[in-house]
């Protein structure tokens, strides 16, 4: 990528800035010491081969040192408060810069928790199970089939029902599990944050690439 | 330069082969499957890599990064024929030395080295299906203790011998408590699954070769080991591959889910369908497949890690299993040492997510696992490698024996059933070493 950037800047300097920004973006993946982070990175790289994805563990201050065009929060063990420097980074950088964000599993729970929702052990814990979800058909689900089969790995879930979330918080619900009301995806009303409870990086989740493509197109691409 | 010569050999009997390993020191990796019956044996280790040093004959060098040293050792000898290999292992306890400092406490069992790889003076490559064998003998360009390899018959002593039970690292009560703690961690969102195991201790009247021969004939498996190394003897009847690399590709084939074969056509079909429809087994297999996809992705070109078919039915003599292949195209230049550094230990014996599972295992299991659930393997000088998962293994140091049993704990696991399962899992070992197949509780009085 660096070589290409230099080439273009030599030839057509006036439109370089615009051109480069459509060509490449710097995306941070915060890894919550998870075992699916590489699956996620490879999925994202397939969808945006020209973007640069950097994985940094959640307790590594290095994440504060660079400019990022977007943030992806990985799944991970424990609860939303057990995410190292993530809260500090989220407050000082993500909100501040309106940095586009995609949260996965613990990543979604972090977002929900940050905006005041409760995340607790659920009676419907599932690990490696395929479930059907109903989506709003917008945001990252635009143009995808509905309902959709996705894979879940979570014991914890958002406690509050969709109606409460819509009324009382800045978040909107974009998908729920068909056979229960478990919150399966949310977005922020005004900020560029979107998140899913299920695992798009699992090999058994349908339409994961299209979903990620929607995220990049609506949130990050120029 | 190491010189070598090779010649054909009459296929040695298993007891003869194990006898030679025992007598001169060495490692034999074997498959005893009906259609794939062979051994790969290194005898008299000359170049030895351990955690802190690299030894050439009598001369020792201190090293700082054993995984790098391993890759250097392979590339430095790439002129040797592709039939020759480095053999060795990583103990499960070695995991803390491959991760970020502070994530795991440093544990070590202290009986065997935590890491051991060697280039040997003699290699016997034997295939029982074709009934042929070849021996390679290496000549090293430095001083070393050479042995003239002679295979001598192994005479089984006629008297009746037994092994005696001496205790366990977790009795029934402790094991059940460990299971319920694990379930609590799963409910609280720490992990999705963890493998909880315990050690069983004993004393045996059998020699290591006798135990190895008895275990060899107890089962037909693909990833067996008999090794005579510093600390004692290692005998494994592992059916499980960790990974293999071949011509720039890496493959793992995780197994989950087991059901007995039926004794009639009807019953056999019924059991097969039951396994194929088992949501629990398919979910557990999906989890380990996702975990291995992740680990292989650490060393593979993005976009190349695939699961061609899911799930696949494996039909064995006594049981059906479910499994799947996970395949990737390796990033050029990744040596086996580097691959091990990134993906060890195997996800099927930790749990998921792996790091948190390993921490929980360290907390719940009272003693270090040692080599158990580590990986033994072979790295060819052409770079191709194959590593197993060290389960169903017996460790013998003089007349002291240890073996370990355990299982995957999920949200719905029941302590009583899991404990029973650990006893069943050891069935072949109990029987082969003639240890009283006990209801262990009888050995304990209430605390």
XYZ file of C-alpha atoms in Angstrom:
669
model
C 0.000 0.000 0.000
C 2.764 2.433 0.877
C 4.325 2.041 -2.535
C 1.027 2.707 -4.244
C 0.433 5.847 -2.195
C 3.798 7.225 -3.181
C 3.129 6.476 -6.845
C -0.162 8.323 -6.892
C 1.118 11.324 -4.987
C 3.813 11.753 -7.566
C 1.485 11.657 -10.524
C -1.639 13.484 -9.516
C -1.032 15.394 -6.298
C -4.206 17.504 -6.448
C -6.625 14.632 -6.086
C -4.322 12.450 -4.029
C -6.071 13.074 -0.752
C -9.499 12.117 -2.060
C -8.204 9.186 -3.980
C -6.165 7.769 -1.146
C -9.015 8.013 1.287
C -11.162 5.807 -0.916
C -8.274 3.443 -1.440
C -7.120 2.709 2.050
C -8.259 3.092 5.620
C -6.612 2.338 8.884
C -8.866 0.091 10.952
C -8.153 -0.821 14.562
C -9.363 -4.160 15.885
C -9.304 -4.183 19.677
C -8.781 -7.775 20.747
C -10.364 -8.715 24.072
C -8.041 -11.724 24.443
C -10.451 -13.675 22.301
C -10.133 -16.805 20.195
C -12.177 -15.522 17.242
C -10.389 -12.222 16.567
C -8.353 -13.621 13.668
C -11.522 -15.020 12.085
C -12.956 -11.534 12.262
C -9.821 -9.924 10.813
C -9.730 -12.365 7.906
C -13.433 -11.789 7.198
C -12.897 -8.014 7.155
C -9.790 -8.335 4.976
C -11.741 -10.343 2.447
C -14.401 -7.656 2.281
C -11.919 -4.749 2.139
C -8.593 -6.126 0.872
C -7.166 -2.609 0.454
C -7.749 -1.557 4.055
C -5.170 -2.020 6.756
C -6.386 -3.910 9.835
C -4.316 -3.761 13.006
C -5.049 -5.995 15.983
C -4.152 -4.540 19.385
C -5.001 -6.200 22.703
C -7.337 -4.273 24.975
C -4.702 -3.412 27.580
C -2.084 -2.104 25.135
C -1.641 1.691 25.161
C -0.294 1.539 21.624
C -3.913 1.952 20.462
C -3.758 5.615 21.530
C -0.722 6.347 19.332
C -2.260 6.213 15.855
C -4.981 7.743 13.764
C -7.775 5.274 13.017
C -10.558 5.463 10.437
C -12.628 2.900 12.244
C -12.754 0.612 15.270
C -13.839 -3.008 15.504
C -14.323 -4.464 18.995
C -13.750 -8.205 19.160
C -15.717 -10.746 21.148
C -14.131 -11.911 24.373
C -14.423 -13.438 27.797
C -16.257 -11.991 30.805
C -18.393 -8.845 30.769
C -18.341 -5.350 29.250
C -16.451 -3.855 32.193
C -13.606 -6.358 31.770
C -12.241 -4.808 28.606
C -8.973 -3.164 29.674
C -8.445 0.289 28.189
C -11.479 0.105 25.945
C -13.669 2.471 27.966
C -10.920 5.065 28.168
C -10.239 4.756 24.452
C -13.948 4.905 23.662
C -14.470 8.109 25.638
C -11.309 9.953 24.682
C -11.081 8.938 21.050
C -14.110 7.168 19.609
C -16.858 9.518 20.816
C -14.597 12.542 20.486
C -13.708 11.785 16.849
C -17.062 10.182 15.964
C -14.974 7.210 14.937
C -17.047 4.538 13.127
C -17.405 1.453 15.308
C -18.428 -2.146 14.789
C -18.901 -4.209 17.941
C -19.130 -7.988 18.003
C -20.577 -9.939 20.951
C -18.670 -8.460 23.920
C -18.223 -5.454 21.601
C -21.998 -4.991 21.442
C -22.382 -5.631 25.152
C -19.772 -2.944 25.811
C -21.737 -0.419 23.770
C -25.008 -1.352 25.497
C -23.371 -1.179 28.929
C -21.761 2.175 28.149
C -25.180 3.618 27.302
C -26.679 2.403 30.557
C -28.212 -0.953 29.688
C -27.722 -3.988 31.912
C -25.792 -6.979 30.578
C -26.406 -10.123 32.651
C -26.272 -13.938 32.452
C -29.208 -15.104 30.333
C -31.416 -18.192 30.616
C -30.926 -18.606 26.884
C -27.115 -18.975 26.858
C -25.929 -20.638 23.652
C -22.489 -21.566 22.399
C -21.870 -22.640 18.826
C -25.601 -22.771 18.120
C -27.264 -21.438 15.004
C -30.324 -19.247 15.618
C -32.701 -17.328 13.385
C -32.890 -13.552 13.737
C -35.436 -10.989 12.515
C -33.856 -7.775 11.291
C -35.158 -4.315 10.472
C -33.675 -4.701 7.010
C -31.674 -1.520 7.381
C -28.193 -0.569 8.613
C -25.824 -3.537 8.228
C -28.763 -5.796 7.259
C -29.710 -3.739 4.191
C -30.460 -5.965 1.197
C -29.928 -9.164 3.168
C -32.464 -11.924 3.500
C -34.690 -11.816 6.535
C -34.915 -13.865 8.691
C -31.240 -14.744 8.783
C -29.331 -17.704 10.292
C -26.488 -16.641 12.559
C -24.241 -18.298 15.158
C -24.294 -17.402 18.830
C -21.600 -17.738 21.468
C -22.903 -15.857 24.485
C -23.987 -16.415 28.060
C -24.623 -12.744 28.786
C -27.299 -10.661 27.111
C -28.900 -7.236 27.288
C -31.635 -7.348 29.925
C -33.855 -4.503 28.689
C -36.422 -5.174 25.956
C -36.284 -3.472 22.562
C -39.082 -0.978 23.375
C -37.234 0.272 26.447
C -33.997 0.687 24.504
C -35.707 2.639 21.710
C -37.534 4.928 24.184
C -34.946 5.547 26.855
C -31.541 5.428 25.184
C -29.689 6.740 22.160
C -29.572 3.189 20.806
C -31.851 1.461 18.311
C -32.452 -2.262 17.944
C -31.779 -3.591 14.442
C -32.241 -7.327 15.051
C -33.703 -9.725 17.611
C -33.642 -13.499 17.938
C -36.820 -14.906 16.342
C -37.724 -17.462 19.026
C -36.969 -15.193 21.991
C -36.621 -11.478 22.234
C -32.868 -11.456 22.828
C -31.289 -8.335 21.349
C -29.139 -9.437 18.410
C -28.029 -6.109 16.913
C -28.070 -2.425 17.807
C -26.946 0.890 16.359
C -26.520 4.390 17.729
C -29.137 6.918 16.708
C -26.687 9.739 15.960
C -23.157 8.347 16.122
C -21.619 5.886 13.627
C -21.818 2.866 15.927
C -23.253 -0.499 14.935
C -22.968 -3.769 16.820
C -24.060 -7.388 16.797
C -24.536 -9.946 19.562
C -24.021 -12.922 17.223
C -20.779 -13.907 15.482
C -20.465 -12.851 11.827
C -16.984 -14.395 11.794
C -18.315 -17.905 12.463
C -18.242 -20.174 9.412
C -21.916 -21.031 9.938
C -23.271 -17.438 9.918
C -25.098 -16.546 6.684
C -24.391 -13.444 4.605
C -21.530 -12.287 6.843
C -19.589 -10.717 3.984
C -22.591 -8.737 2.759
C -23.170 -7.564 6.326
C -19.587 -6.352 6.675
C -19.737 -4.792 3.239
C -22.788 -2.799 4.374
C -20.909 -1.630 7.454
C -17.940 -0.399 5.447
C -20.098 1.190 2.770
C -22.335 3.088 5.201
C -19.815 3.910 7.913
C -16.281 4.039 6.562
C -15.911 4.144 2.760
C -15.919 7.618 1.224
C 27.644 -31.499 7.052
C 25.928 -34.562 8.413
C 26.584 -37.639 6.281
C 24.124 -40.500 6.111
C 23.606 -43.943 4.659
C 20.521 -46.060 4.402
C 19.706 -49.705 3.950
C 16.715 -51.996 3.841
C 15.807 -53.861 6.970
C 13.512 -56.698 7.853
C 10.433 -55.081 9.438
C 11.101 -55.109 13.178
C 8.448 -56.415 15.526
C 6.846 -53.731 17.715
C 8.391 -55.131 20.925
C 11.863 -55.154 19.286
C 11.444 -51.594 18.138
C 10.277 -50.391 21.551
C 13.089 -52.326 23.175
C 15.644 -50.453 21.086
C 14.028 -47.115 21.973
C 14.174 -48.072 25.629
C 17.748 -49.298 25.455
C 19.383 -46.474 23.485
C 16.957 -43.609 24.129
C 14.688 -42.294 21.412
C 11.209 -41.561 20.165
C 8.886 -43.759 18.144
C 5.762 -42.270 16.559
C 3.308 -44.876 15.379
C 0.010 -45.418 13.663
C -1.613 -48.781 14.365
C -4.644 -48.370 12.129
C -5.643 -51.293 9.967
C -4.999 -49.477 6.691
C -2.170 -47.273 7.966
C 0.092 -49.362 10.133
C 3.579 -47.905 10.491
C 6.226 -46.463 12.776
C 8.746 -43.665 12.538
C 11.496 -44.126 15.079
C 14.543 -42.074 16.040
C 17.168 -43.785 18.187
C 20.111 -42.282 20.107
C 19.578 -38.495 20.194
C 22.675 -36.544 19.133
C 21.525 -32.976 18.517
C 19.158 -32.084 21.336
C 17.121 -28.912 21.746
C 15.605 -28.163 25.128
C 14.144 -24.970 26.510
C 17.461 -23.429 27.477
C 20.090 -25.202 25.453
C 21.085 -26.737 22.191
C 23.400 -29.709 22.482
C 25.639 -31.054 19.707
C 27.061 -34.324 20.992
C 29.031 -33.347 24.090
C 28.964 -29.629 23.399
C 26.241 -27.391 24.812
C 25.135 -23.902 23.786
C 22.780 -21.674 25.712
C 19.836 -20.370 23.686
C 17.185 -17.758 24.377
C 14.380 -18.565 21.943
C 13.818 -22.322 21.527
C 11.146 -21.936 18.834
C 13.493 -19.841 16.704
C 16.290 -22.337 17.409
C 13.974 -25.126 16.239
C 13.317 -23.408 12.907
C 17.036 -22.709 12.482
C 17.845 -26.333 13.195
C 15.485 -27.414 10.425
C 16.646 -24.929 7.817
C 20.316 -25.631 8.641
C 19.782 -29.289 7.731
C 17.483 -28.900 4.749
C 20.088 -30.752 2.647
C 19.174 -34.006 4.433
C 16.697 -36.284 2.655
C 13.025 -35.548 3.210
C 12.546 -38.929 4.897
C 14.513 -37.642 7.909
C 13.019 -35.498 10.644
C 13.383 -33.818 13.962
C 11.214 -35.540 16.576
C 10.053 -34.070 19.838
C 7.354 -32.325 21.799
C 6.042 -29.358 23.723
C 4.501 -30.043 27.120
C 1.199 -28.367 27.882
C 3.017 -26.474 30.658
C 5.140 -24.725 28.028
C 2.154 -22.531 27.056
C 3.067 -19.647 29.374
C 6.355 -19.186 27.544
C 4.534 -18.587 24.256
C 2.019 -15.998 25.503
C 2.116 -12.439 26.751
C 3.936 -12.333 30.095
C 1.681 -12.408 33.135
C -1.317 -14.063 31.461
C -0.485 -17.473 32.874
C 1.414 -18.432 35.981
C 4.537 -20.405 35.212
C 3.819 -24.064 35.854
C 6.024 -27.048 35.334
C 5.502 -30.670 36.296
C 9.234 -31.211 36.694
C 9.474 -34.839 35.586
C 10.213 -34.432 31.865
C 11.646 -31.416 30.017
C 8.901 -28.960 28.990
C 10.343 -28.864 25.488
C 12.483 -31.500 23.802
C 13.415 -31.997 20.144
C 16.191 -34.143 18.734
C 18.042 -35.304 15.647
C 18.998 -38.940 16.092
C 21.841 -41.186 15.005
C 19.499 -43.861 13.654
C 16.074 -43.638 12.050
C 13.960 -46.721 11.435
C 11.070 -46.133 9.060
C 8.822 -49.161 9.089
C 5.531 -49.903 7.351
C 3.546 -52.923 8.391
C 1.019 -52.780 5.518
C 3.760 -53.203 2.900
C 5.937 -55.155 5.344
C 9.050 -53.095 4.685
C 11.525 -51.087 6.678
C 14.505 -48.899 6.097
C 17.185 -47.711 8.444
C 19.074 -44.427 8.061
C 22.273 -43.917 10.027
C 23.725 -40.429 10.355
C 27.346 -39.417 10.840
C 27.868 -36.110 12.580
C 30.873 -33.819 12.074
C 31.621 -33.497 15.819
C 32.320 -35.754 18.791
C 29.372 -37.761 19.962
C 28.547 -41.106 21.526
C 27.697 -43.439 18.697
C 25.835 -46.697 19.276
C 25.790 -49.767 17.092
C 22.104 -50.422 16.695
C 21.113 -54.005 17.131
C 17.531 -55.070 17.460
C 17.136 -57.782 19.996
C 14.059 -59.821 20.735
C 11.871 -58.829 23.590
C 11.005 -61.593 25.967
C 7.864 -61.106 27.923
C 8.216 -62.228 31.492
C 5.721 -64.968 32.250
C 4.755 -64.039 35.786
C 1.559 -62.145 36.443
C 2.173 -58.471 37.048
C -0.151 -55.658 37.998
C -0.215 -51.881 38.524
C -1.503 -50.360 41.737
C -3.638 -47.276 42.183
C -1.969 -44.658 44.403
C -4.272 -41.666 44.216
C -5.517 -38.832 42.065
C -5.027 -35.091 41.808
C -8.776 -34.586 42.209
C -11.049 -37.073 43.923
C -14.733 -37.311 43.061
C -15.757 -34.500 45.380
C -12.988 -32.188 44.170
C -13.629 -33.027 40.542
C -17.352 -32.354 40.853
C -16.585 -29.048 42.537
C -14.222 -28.215 39.656
C -16.963 -28.999 37.147
C -19.492 -26.786 38.917
C -16.958 -23.935 39.153
C -16.369 -24.276 35.411
C -20.108 -24.216 34.697
C -20.332 -21.061 36.808
C -17.618 -19.431 34.705
C -19.521 -20.400 31.553
C -22.757 -18.930 32.914
C -20.986 -15.696 33.831
C -19.646 -15.295 30.309
C -15.976 -16.076 30.919
C -15.842 -19.007 28.537
C -18.036 -21.222 26.323
C -16.345 -24.482 27.237
C -13.271 -25.770 29.096
C -11.533 -29.115 29.336
C -11.067 -30.163 32.932
C -8.784 -33.077 33.637
C -7.239 -34.888 36.561
C -4.174 -37.047 37.075
C -4.214 -40.607 38.353
C -1.099 -41.904 40.083
C 0.080 -45.443 40.434
C 2.911 -47.900 40.765
C 3.533 -50.562 38.182
C 5.354 -53.880 38.186
C 5.617 -53.746 34.401
C 8.655 -52.355 32.628
C 7.999 -49.341 30.358
C 8.360 -51.562 27.282
C 5.843 -54.050 28.661
C 3.358 -51.274 29.352
C 4.005 -49.774 25.920
C 3.493 -53.089 24.142
C 0.281 -53.770 26.085
C -1.023 -50.293 25.278
C 0.038 -50.591 21.647
C -2.199 -53.634 21.234
C -5.085 -52.114 23.227
C -6.390 -49.931 20.412
C -5.937 -48.952 16.778
C -4.990 -45.295 16.647
C -3.133 -42.926 14.329
C -0.971 -40.742 16.577
C 0.751 -43.009 19.082
C 4.085 -42.412 20.833
C 6.664 -44.441 22.702
C 9.557 -42.354 23.947
C 12.490 -42.864 26.274
C 13.657 -39.383 27.196
C 15.261 -37.681 30.187
C 12.861 -38.207 33.101
C 11.417 -41.513 31.956
C 9.079 -43.003 29.395
C 6.089 -41.636 27.508
C 3.478 -43.955 26.017
C 0.562 -42.515 24.058
C -2.391 -44.047 22.229
C -3.655 -40.705 20.936
C -6.262 -40.806 18.172
C -6.058 -37.043 17.699
C -4.150 -34.923 15.214
C -3.302 -31.360 16.261
C -2.175 -30.166 12.826
C -0.091 -31.139 9.857
C 1.650 -29.043 7.232
C 2.394 -30.246 3.753
C 3.700 -28.314 0.755
C 2.681 -24.935 2.157
C -0.726 -26.029 3.434
C -1.877 -26.572 7.004
C -4.701 -28.868 8.103
C -6.395 -29.560 11.419
C -9.152 -32.157 11.853
C -10.948 -31.649 15.152
C -13.146 -34.497 16.419
C -16.216 -34.043 18.662
C -19.122 -36.295 19.407
C -19.037 -40.066 19.795
C -21.669 -42.782 19.613
C -21.282 -46.570 19.741
C -21.765 -48.602 16.570
C -25.013 -50.612 16.613
C -24.900 -54.403 16.616
C -27.549 -54.637 13.889
C -27.984 -52.680 10.633
C -31.061 -51.034 12.050
C -29.373 -50.043 15.310
C -26.222 -48.900 13.462
C -28.279 -46.602 11.184
C -30.233 -45.334 14.143
C -27.087 -44.439 16.114
C -25.490 -42.778 13.086
C -28.579 -40.607 12.564
C -28.726 -39.780 16.251
C -25.147 -38.463 16.152
C -25.698 -36.532 12.915
C -28.793 -34.891 14.444
C -27.225 -34.170 17.837
C -27.407 -30.392 18.253
C -25.131 -30.545 21.285
C -22.352 -32.395 19.460
C -22.672 -30.223 16.365
C -22.492 -27.055 18.488
C -19.354 -28.310 20.242
C -17.767 -29.247 16.933
C -18.694 -25.844 15.459
C -16.974 -24.164 18.389
C -13.721 -26.051 17.993
C -13.859 -25.537 14.224
C -14.227 -21.776 14.733
C -11.377 -21.846 17.249
C -9.095 -23.741 14.869
C -10.085 -21.489 11.966
C -8.923 -18.647 14.156
C -5.632 -20.320 15.072
C -4.844 -21.427 11.528
C -5.665 -17.880 10.371
C -2.760 -16.667 12.517
C -0.355 -18.422 10.141
C -2.369 -18.554 6.889
C -2.921 -16.199 3.972
C -6.184 -14.254 4.510
C -9.072 -15.809 2.636
C -7.498 -19.254 2.398
C -8.775 -20.798 5.644
C -11.699 -23.048 4.702
C -13.951 -25.718 6.132
C -14.767 -27.765 3.008
C -17.455 -29.896 4.657
C -19.282 -29.797 8.004
C -19.826 -32.064 9.818
C -18.225 -35.262 8.497
C -19.055 -38.702 9.869
C -16.079 -40.866 10.851
C -16.856 -44.571 10.980
C -14.514 -46.628 13.160
C -14.657 -50.254 14.302
C -16.484 -49.521 17.543
C -17.729 -45.955 17.311
C -18.918 -43.151 15.066
C -17.370 -39.686 15.523
C -18.117 -36.287 14.012
C -15.250 -34.211 12.696
C -14.375 -31.541 10.154
C -11.235 -30.515 8.305
C -9.987 -26.953 8.631
C -7.472 -26.058 5.938
C -5.339 -23.023 5.190
C -2.554 -21.922 2.891
C 0.481 -20.997 5.000
C 2.031 -17.541 4.813
C 5.338 -18.242 3.010
C 8.316 -18.577 5.322
C 6.418 -19.744 8.421
C 8.514 -22.471 10.025
C 7.032 -25.093 12.316
C 8.564 -23.408 15.379
C 6.788 -20.201 14.484
C 3.525 -22.059 13.799
C 3.710 -23.795 17.186
C 4.464 -20.474 18.843
C 1.276 -18.997 17.385
C -1.169 -21.866 17.761
C -0.007 -24.062 20.674
C -1.677 -25.524 22.759
C -4.355 -27.250 20.705
C -7.791 -25.724 21.223
C -9.554 -29.061 21.671
C -7.892 -29.602 25.071
C -8.139 -26.053 26.422
C -11.597 -24.661 25.768
C -12.800 -21.451 24.244
C -11.841 -18.609 24.362
C -8.472 -20.250 24.796
C -6.601 -17.824 27.052
C -9.337 -17.485 29.641
C -9.931 -21.255 29.517
C -6.247 -21.947 30.224
C -6.368 -19.566 33.188
C -9.418 -21.371 34.568
C -7.759 -24.757 34.018
C -4.706 -23.558 35.973
C -7.002 -22.457 38.771
C -9.142 -25.603 38.941
C -6.668 -28.382 38.173
C -4.454 -28.753 41.203
C -1.321 -30.003 39.475
C 0.498 -29.067 36.248
C -0.464 -31.262 33.291
C 3.110 -31.879 32.139
C 3.267 -33.475 28.681
C -0.404 -34.512 28.875
C -2.404 -32.439 26.313
C 0.846 -31.111 24.900
C 1.915 -32.201 21.411
C 4.409 -34.742 20.107
C 5.414 -34.559 16.499
C 7.800 -34.784 13.639
C 9.267 -32.034 11.497
C 10.773 -33.132 8.209
C 13.855 -31.342 6.884
C 11.686 -30.306 3.927
C 9.586 -28.319 6.463
C 6.507 -30.562 6.510
C 5.346 -31.377 9.996
C 2.744 -33.334 11.915
C 1.798 -32.953 15.587
C -0.643 -34.873 17.762
C -2.623 -33.993 20.875
C -1.182 -35.914 23.820
C -4.285 -37.519 25.269
C -4.776 -41.150 26.353
C -1.175 -41.250 27.468
C 0.793 -42.949 30.217
C 3.912 -41.459 31.782
C 6.306 -43.772 33.559
C 9.329 -42.874 35.636
C 10.930 -46.087 36.928
C 7.947 -47.815 38.562
C 5.876 -44.685 39.120
C 3.089 -44.032 36.629
C 0.790 -41.107 35.903
C -2.054 -40.897 33.461
C -4.707 -38.253 33.042
C -8.374 -38.259 32.201
C -10.837 -35.489 31.541
C -13.463 -34.029 29.303
C -15.027 -30.912 27.865
C -17.286 -29.091 30.311
C -20.204 -27.148 28.834
C -23.044 -25.137 30.342
C -25.188 -28.257 30.763
C -22.506 -30.535 32.224
C -23.405 -32.588 35.269
C -20.672 -33.209 37.856
C -21.576 -36.831 38.555
C -21.701 -37.752 34.845
C -18.466 -35.948 34.082
C -16.693 -37.789 36.863
C -17.969 -41.150 35.566
C -16.839 -40.143 32.104
C -13.256 -39.571 33.315
C -13.199 -43.180 34.532
C -14.567 -44.501 31.201
C -12.081 -42.389 29.223
C -9.244 -44.211 30.966
C -10.727 -47.669 30.286
C -8.081 -48.819 27.808
C -5.265 -47.653 30.055
C -6.681 -49.192 33.251
C -6.999 -52.470 31.405
C -3.669 -52.467 29.555
C -1.589 -51.775 32.655
C -3.763 -54.119 34.708
C -4.685 -51.525 37.271
C -7.734 -52.501 39.213
C -10.614 -50.835 37.399
C -11.795 -49.199 40.529
C -14.625 -47.173 41.726
C -12.110 -44.647 42.896
C -14.188 -43.370 45.787
C -13.519 -46.533 47.729
C -9.988 -45.244 48.225
C -11.215 -42.195 50.030
C -12.657 -41.757 53.411
C -14.631 -38.572 53.888
C -12.340 -35.653 54.594
